[in-house]
Amino acid sequence: CFSAQDAFIAELAPNGVSWTQVSYYGGAGKDAANAIVVDPQGRTAIAGVTALGDLPAAGIPLMGAKGGGDAFVARFASGMPEYLTYFGGGGDDIARGLATDATGALYLTGSTTSFDFPAVAAWQPSLHGLKDAFAAKLLVSGDPPASATIAWSTYLGGRSDDIAYAIAIDAGAAYIAGETASVNFPLAGAFQGVLGGPVDAFVARFAPNGDLSFSSYFGGIVEDAAYGIALSNGALRARPRIHLGGITYSEADIATQGAFQPEQHGGSDGFVAHVRSVP
């Protein structure tokens, strides 16, 4: 490999002791895959960031590379690239989380510094700080796919830095989690309505049409960030339960309930949290 840094994709065999596939994926610059998902048809997709915009192409890209660092989404079938698109504007755009639904639509989230980020049917159509989180839904057409369209895409953030790290899908709604330093982060039905410290975790829900229907801070007086999100649902619940995982530096005031470990044991601890319901 002659590039400075490549993404890679690998598949472990069912026996757990050998690899079915291990492959580089990159161009001449720095490329990184930050998230991976397998759709109901068994196709693998990865998302991340690329520096030069010269990734191995497949299909008709939704957009080309715009400069800075660009987010990308690439889908594979039988180990071979079948679709690639860049996603971003003229600033730095990083895809950090990726999910899919039963139709094969791809949902991505991350962070952007681009004033010209591709906001479509956007709940927040413009950049509010130096760096905002983003969420987007892409419809990939054809099998093998020939092209993609944006169902919706939006910024999410306040006047300070906001970053989304993870995304999960339920019935077409997208749930994202990350960190925010914004005292004016957009809130909707929040269980914690104020920023607890210099940086808090956040969780947010976008309805199937891309409108923000719920968001909240989660954190104490120091720094907290959510790096993972998962959903669970019972037959009688209209909305899934939300499960968050991340890191906290907040020693005594993170909102523990029913905690296996109610106190911090070091300078920073991991955390897991369960949000029973959202509006």
Short mmCIF file of C-alpha atoms in Angstrom, two decimals:
data_model
loop_
_atom_site.label_atom_id
_atom_site.label_comp_id
_atom_site.label_asym_id
_atom_site.label_seq_id
_atom_site.Cartn_x
_atom_site.Cartn_y
_atom_site.Cartn_z
CA CYS A 1 0.00 0.00 0.00
CA PHE A 2 1.57 3.30 -1.11
CA SER A 3 -0.93 5.76 0.34
CA ALA A 4 -0.31 7.49 3.64
CA GLN A 5 -3.29 5.77 5.22
CA ASP A 6 -6.00 3.50 3.82
CA ALA A 7 -9.34 2.32 5.06
CA PHE A 8 -9.83 -1.43 5.08
CA ILE A 9 -12.70 -3.89 5.09
CA ALA A 10 -12.51 -7.38 6.55
CA GLU A 11 -14.87 -10.31 7.05
CA LEU A 12 -14.26 -13.04 9.61
CA ALA A 13 -15.30 -16.55 8.62
CA PRO A 14 -18.06 -18.27 10.65
CA ASN A 15 -15.46 -20.55 12.27
CA GLY A 16 -13.95 -17.47 13.93
CA VAL A 17 -10.36 -18.48 13.15
CA SER A 18 -9.89 -17.39 9.52
CA TRP A 19 -10.75 -14.46 7.29
CA THR A 20 -13.11 -14.62 4.32
CA GLN A 21 -11.91 -11.26 3.05
CA VAL A 22 -9.41 -8.57 4.02
CA SER A 23 -8.91 -5.66 1.64
CA TYR A 24 -7.50 -2.15 1.56
CA TYR A 25 -9.83 0.60 0.39
CA GLY A 26 -8.23 3.94 -0.38
CA GLY A 27 -6.47 6.34 -2.68
CA ALA A 28 -3.18 8.23 -2.57
CA GLY A 29 -3.99 10.26 0.56
CA LYS A 30 -5.34 9.54 4.02
CA ASP A 31 -8.55 7.51 4.10
CA ALA A 32 -10.35 6.11 7.14
CA ALA A 33 -13.50 4.05 7.60
CA ASN A 34 -15.26 4.95 10.86
CA ALA A 35 -18.43 2.84 10.59
CA ILE A 36 -19.73 -0.33 8.95
CA VAL A 37 -23.18 -1.87 8.47
CA VAL A 38 -24.65 -4.90 6.71
CA ASP A 39 -28.06 -4.45 5.05
CA PRO A 40 -30.85 -7.07 4.95
CA GLN A 41 -29.57 -8.31 1.56
CA GLY A 42 -26.13 -9.03 3.05
CA ARG A 43 -24.35 -6.12 1.36
CA THR A 44 -21.72 -4.28 3.39
CA ALA A 45 -21.39 -0.51 3.52
CA ILE A 46 -18.69 1.60 5.14
CA ALA A 47 -18.51 5.33 5.85
CA GLY A 48 -15.64 7.58 6.83
CA VAL A 49 -13.43 10.36 5.56
CA THR A 50 -11.05 10.80 2.63
CA ALA A 51 -8.46 13.51 1.99
CA LEU A 52 -7.91 13.53 -1.78
CA GLY A 53 -11.17 12.27 -3.25
CA ASP A 54 -9.56 9.53 -5.34
CA LEU A 55 -11.21 6.45 -3.84
CA PRO A 56 -11.93 3.47 -6.13
CA ALA A 57 -15.14 4.53 -7.89
CA ALA A 58 -18.26 2.51 -8.62
CA GLY A 59 -21.68 3.64 -9.83
CA ILE A 60 -22.65 7.27 -10.42
CA PRO A 61 -21.67 9.33 -7.38
CA LEU A 62 -24.24 11.53 -5.71
CA MET A 63 -21.55 14.23 -5.60
CA GLY A 64 -17.85 14.55 -6.13
CA ALA A 65 -15.15 15.50 -3.66
CA LYS A 66 -15.40 19.16 -2.62
CA GLY A 67 -12.14 19.81 -0.73
CA GLY A 68 -10.80 19.64 2.78
CA GLY A 69 -11.70 16.23 4.12
CA ASP A 70 -14.81 14.70 2.55
CA ALA A 71 -17.14 12.16 4.05
CA PHE A 72 -17.74 9.09 1.91
CA VAL A 73 -20.06 6.10 1.76
CA ALA A 74 -19.11 2.95 -0.12
CA ARG A 75 -21.18 -0.21 -0.54
CA PHE A 76 -19.80 -3.66 -1.36
CA ALA A 77 -21.32 -6.87 -2.68
CA SER A 78 -19.41 -10.16 -2.70
CA GLY A 79 -16.36 -8.23 -1.51
CA MET A 80 -16.28 -5.82 -4.47
CA PRO A 81 -17.17 -2.11 -4.48
CA GLU A 82 -20.55 -1.55 -6.16
CA TYR A 83 -21.26 2.06 -5.18
CA LEU A 84 -19.31 5.06 -3.89
CA THR A 85 -20.27 8.63 -3.19
CA TYR A 86 -18.59 11.54 -1.47
CA PHE A 87 -20.74 13.63 0.85
CA GLY A 88 -19.90 17.12 2.06
CA GLY A 89 -18.94 20.66 1.16
CA GLY A 90 -15.82 22.78 0.95
CA GLY A 91 -14.83 22.37 4.61
CA ASP A 92 -14.03 19.28 6.65
CA ASP A 93 -16.76 16.63 6.62
CA ILE A 94 -16.41 13.35 8.52
CA ALA A 95 -18.89 10.46 8.54
CA ARG A 96 -18.65 8.74 11.92
CA GLY A 97 -21.82 6.65 12.13
CA LEU A 98 -23.73 4.56 9.57
CA ALA A 99 -26.99 2.59 9.66
CA THR A 100 -29.45 0.99 7.25
CA ASP A 101 -33.12 0.01 7.19
CA ALA A 102 -35.18 -2.78 5.64
CA THR A 103 -35.28 -1.00 2.26
CA GLY A 104 -31.49 -0.68 2.04
CA ALA A 105 -31.50 3.10 2.55
CA LEU A 106 -28.33 4.37 4.20
CA TYR A 107 -28.31 6.81 7.13
CA LEU A 108 -25.13 8.58 8.12
CA THR A 109 -24.05 11.01 10.78
CA GLY A 110 -20.91 12.85 11.73
CA SER A 111 -19.57 16.40 11.76
CA THR A 112 -19.06 19.20 9.27
CA THR A 113 -17.43 22.63 9.06
CA SER A 114 -18.86 23.28 5.58
CA PHE A 115 -21.12 26.27 4.94
CA ASP A 116 -22.14 24.57 1.67
CA PHE A 117 -22.93 21.14 3.16
CA PRO A 118 -25.67 19.44 1.07
CA ALA A 119 -28.69 20.27 3.25
CA VAL A 120 -31.88 18.89 1.64
CA ALA A 121 -35.34 19.11 3.26
CA ALA A 122 -33.27 20.19 6.26
CA TRP A 123 -34.61 20.81 9.74
CA GLN A 124 -31.55 23.05 10.29
CA PRO A 125 -30.45 24.31 6.88
CA SER A 126 -27.33 26.27 7.88
CA LEU A 127 -24.16 25.92 9.93
CA HIS A 128 -24.63 27.46 13.39
CA GLY A 129 -21.05 27.22 14.71
CA LEU A 130 -17.56 26.36 13.54
CA LYS A 131 -18.46 22.65 13.59
CA ASP A 132 -21.95 21.11 13.60
CA ALA A 133 -23.20 17.57 13.73
CA PHE A 134 -25.13 16.30 10.72
CA ALA A 135 -27.55 13.52 9.86
CA ALA A 136 -28.67 12.36 6.42
CA LYS A 137 -30.71 9.67 4.67
CA LEU A 138 -29.54 8.41 1.27
CA LEU A 139 -31.68 6.37 -1.11
CA VAL A 140 -29.50 4.05 -3.20
CA SER A 141 -31.13 3.12 -6.51
CA GLY A 142 -30.72 -0.09 -8.49
CA ASP A 143 -29.24 -3.51 -7.87
CA PRO A 144 -26.36 -3.25 -8.43
CA PRO A 145 -26.80 0.40 -7.52
CA ALA A 146 -26.28 3.01 -10.22
CA SER A 147 -26.94 6.19 -8.25
CA ALA A 148 -28.24 7.70 -5.02
CA THR A 149 -30.45 10.60 -3.96
CA ILE A 150 -30.76 12.52 -0.71
CA ALA A 151 -34.09 11.95 1.04
CA TRP A 152 -33.15 14.49 3.71
CA SER A 153 -29.98 15.95 5.16
CA THR A 154 -29.55 18.43 7.99
CA TYR A 155 -27.10 20.19 10.23
CA LEU A 156 -27.64 19.89 13.99
CA GLY A 157 -25.81 22.18 16.38
CA GLY A 158 -25.38 25.45 18.22
CA ARG A 159 -22.69 28.11 18.24
CA SER A 160 -19.92 25.86 19.63
CA ASP A 161 -18.59 22.49 18.44
CA ASP A 162 -21.08 19.63 18.00
CA ILE A 163 -20.10 16.13 16.83
CA ALA A 164 -22.27 13.04 16.22
CA TYR A 165 -20.60 9.65 16.58
CA ALA A 166 -23.34 7.05 16.24
CA ILE A 167 -26.72 6.44 14.61
CA ALA A 168 -29.50 3.83 14.89
CA ILE A 169 -32.77 3.42 12.99
CA ASP A 170 -36.30 2.43 14.02
CA ALA A 171 -39.30 2.55 11.65
CA GLY A 172 -37.61 5.15 9.46
CA ALA A 173 -36.68 7.43 12.37
CA ALA A 174 -32.99 8.18 12.95
CA TYR A 175 -31.52 8.40 16.45
CA ILE A 176 -28.07 9.96 16.81
CA ALA A 177 -25.68 10.45 19.73
CA GLY A 178 -22.54 12.45 20.26
CA GLU A 179 -21.11 15.42 22.13
CA THR A 180 -21.83 19.15 22.24
CA ALA A 181 -20.22 22.23 23.73
CA SER A 182 -23.13 24.48 22.69
CA VAL A 183 -25.23 26.16 25.37
CA ASN A 184 -27.85 26.74 22.66
CA PHE A 185 -27.87 23.19 21.26
CA PRO A 186 -31.32 22.56 19.69
CA LEU A 187 -33.54 20.82 22.26
CA ALA A 188 -36.92 19.13 21.90
CA GLY A 189 -38.67 17.40 24.82
CA ALA A 190 -35.34 17.23 26.68
CA PHE A 191 -34.94 15.28 29.94
CA GLN A 192 -31.88 17.52 30.63
CA GLY A 193 -32.47 21.04 29.45
CA VAL A 194 -29.15 22.78 30.17
CA LEU A 195 -25.51 22.07 29.35
CA GLY A 196 -24.04 20.50 32.50
CA GLY A 197 -20.36 21.22 31.85
CA PRO A 198 -18.03 22.38 29.07
CA VAL A 199 -19.01 19.35 26.96
CA ASP A 200 -22.05 17.08 27.36
CA ALA A 201 -23.25 14.00 25.57
CA PHE A 202 -26.42 14.45 23.53
CA VAL A 203 -29.07 12.24 22.02
CA ALA A 204 -31.51 13.25 19.27
CA ARG A 205 -34.30 11.73 17.19
CA PHE A 206 -35.20 12.70 13.64
CA ALA A 207 -38.65 11.68 12.37
CA PRO A 208 -38.86 9.77 9.07
CA ASN A 209 -39.24 13.09 7.21
CA GLY A 210 -36.05 14.46 8.77
CA ASP A 211 -37.67 16.79 11.32
CA LEU A 212 -36.13 16.92 14.80
CA SER A 213 -38.67 15.39 17.21
CA PHE A 214 -36.53 14.90 20.33
CA SER A 215 -33.13 15.94 21.65
CA SER A 216 -31.49 16.30 25.03
CA TYR A 217 -28.20 16.90 26.78
CA PHE A 218 -26.83 14.14 29.02
CA GLY A 219 -23.94 14.90 31.34
CA GLY A 220 -22.44 16.38 34.49
CA ILE A 221 -20.21 19.32 35.33
CA VAL A 222 -17.06 18.14 33.54
CA GLU A 223 -16.97 16.45 30.10
CA ASP A 224 -19.17 13.68 28.73
CA ALA A 225 -19.59 12.17 25.27
CA ALA A 226 -21.79 9.42 23.80
CA TYR A 227 -19.98 7.22 21.27
CA GLY A 228 -22.59 4.48 20.79
CA ILE A 229 -26.37 4.18 20.52
CA ALA A 230 -28.67 1.15 20.27
CA LEU A 231 -32.44 0.71 20.30
CA SER A 232 -34.73 -1.89 21.79
CA ASN A 233 -38.47 -2.18 21.47
CA GLY A 234 -41.31 -4.16 22.95
CA ALA A 235 -44.50 -5.08 21.12
CA LEU A 236 -46.58 -2.57 23.08
CA ARG A 237 -44.24 0.43 22.78
CA ALA A 238 -44.80 3.12 20.17
CA ARG A 239 -41.19 4.30 20.49
CA PRO A 240 -38.06 2.26 21.17
CA ARG A 241 -35.97 2.50 24.30
CA ILE A 242 -32.65 4.23 23.74
CA HIS A 243 -29.35 2.84 25.06
CA LEU A 244 -26.25 5.06 25.13
CA GLY A 245 -22.61 4.25 25.77
CA GLY A 246 -19.73 6.66 26.13
CA ILE A 247 -17.20 8.32 28.40
CA THR A 248 -17.57 10.66 31.36
CA TYR A 249 -15.17 12.79 33.38
CA SER A 250 -18.00 13.99 35.64
CA GLU A 251 -17.18 12.63 39.07
CA ALA A 252 -20.29 12.88 41.16
CA ASP A 253 -23.22 14.48 39.33
CA ILE A 254 -23.96 12.37 36.26
CA ALA A 255 -27.57 11.28 36.62
CA THR A 256 -27.12 7.64 37.72
CA GLN A 257 -30.23 5.54 38.40
CA GLY A 258 -30.29 1.86 39.30
CA ALA A 259 -26.55 1.92 38.76
CA PHE A 260 -24.34 -1.16 38.91
CA GLN A 261 -21.48 1.29 39.62
CA PRO A 262 -22.89 4.50 41.12
CA GLU A 263 -19.57 6.35 41.51
CA GLN A 264 -16.66 7.23 39.25
CA HIS A 265 -13.57 5.08 39.84
CA GLY A 266 -10.96 7.03 37.88
CA GLY A 267 -10.23 10.21 35.99
CA SER A 268 -12.60 9.05 33.29
CA ASP A 269 -15.07 6.18 33.25
CA GLY A 270 -17.21 4.60 30.62
CA PHE A 271 -20.96 4.86 31.06
CA VAL A 272 -24.06 3.12 29.83
CA ALA A 273 -27.48 4.74 30.04
CA HIS A 274 -31.03 3.66 29.23
CA VAL A 275 -33.62 6.25 28.19
CA ARG A 276 -37.00 4.65 28.79
CA SER A 277 -39.05 6.73 26.37
CA VAL A 278 -38.96 9.89 24.28
CA PRO A 279 -41.81 12.20 23.25
#
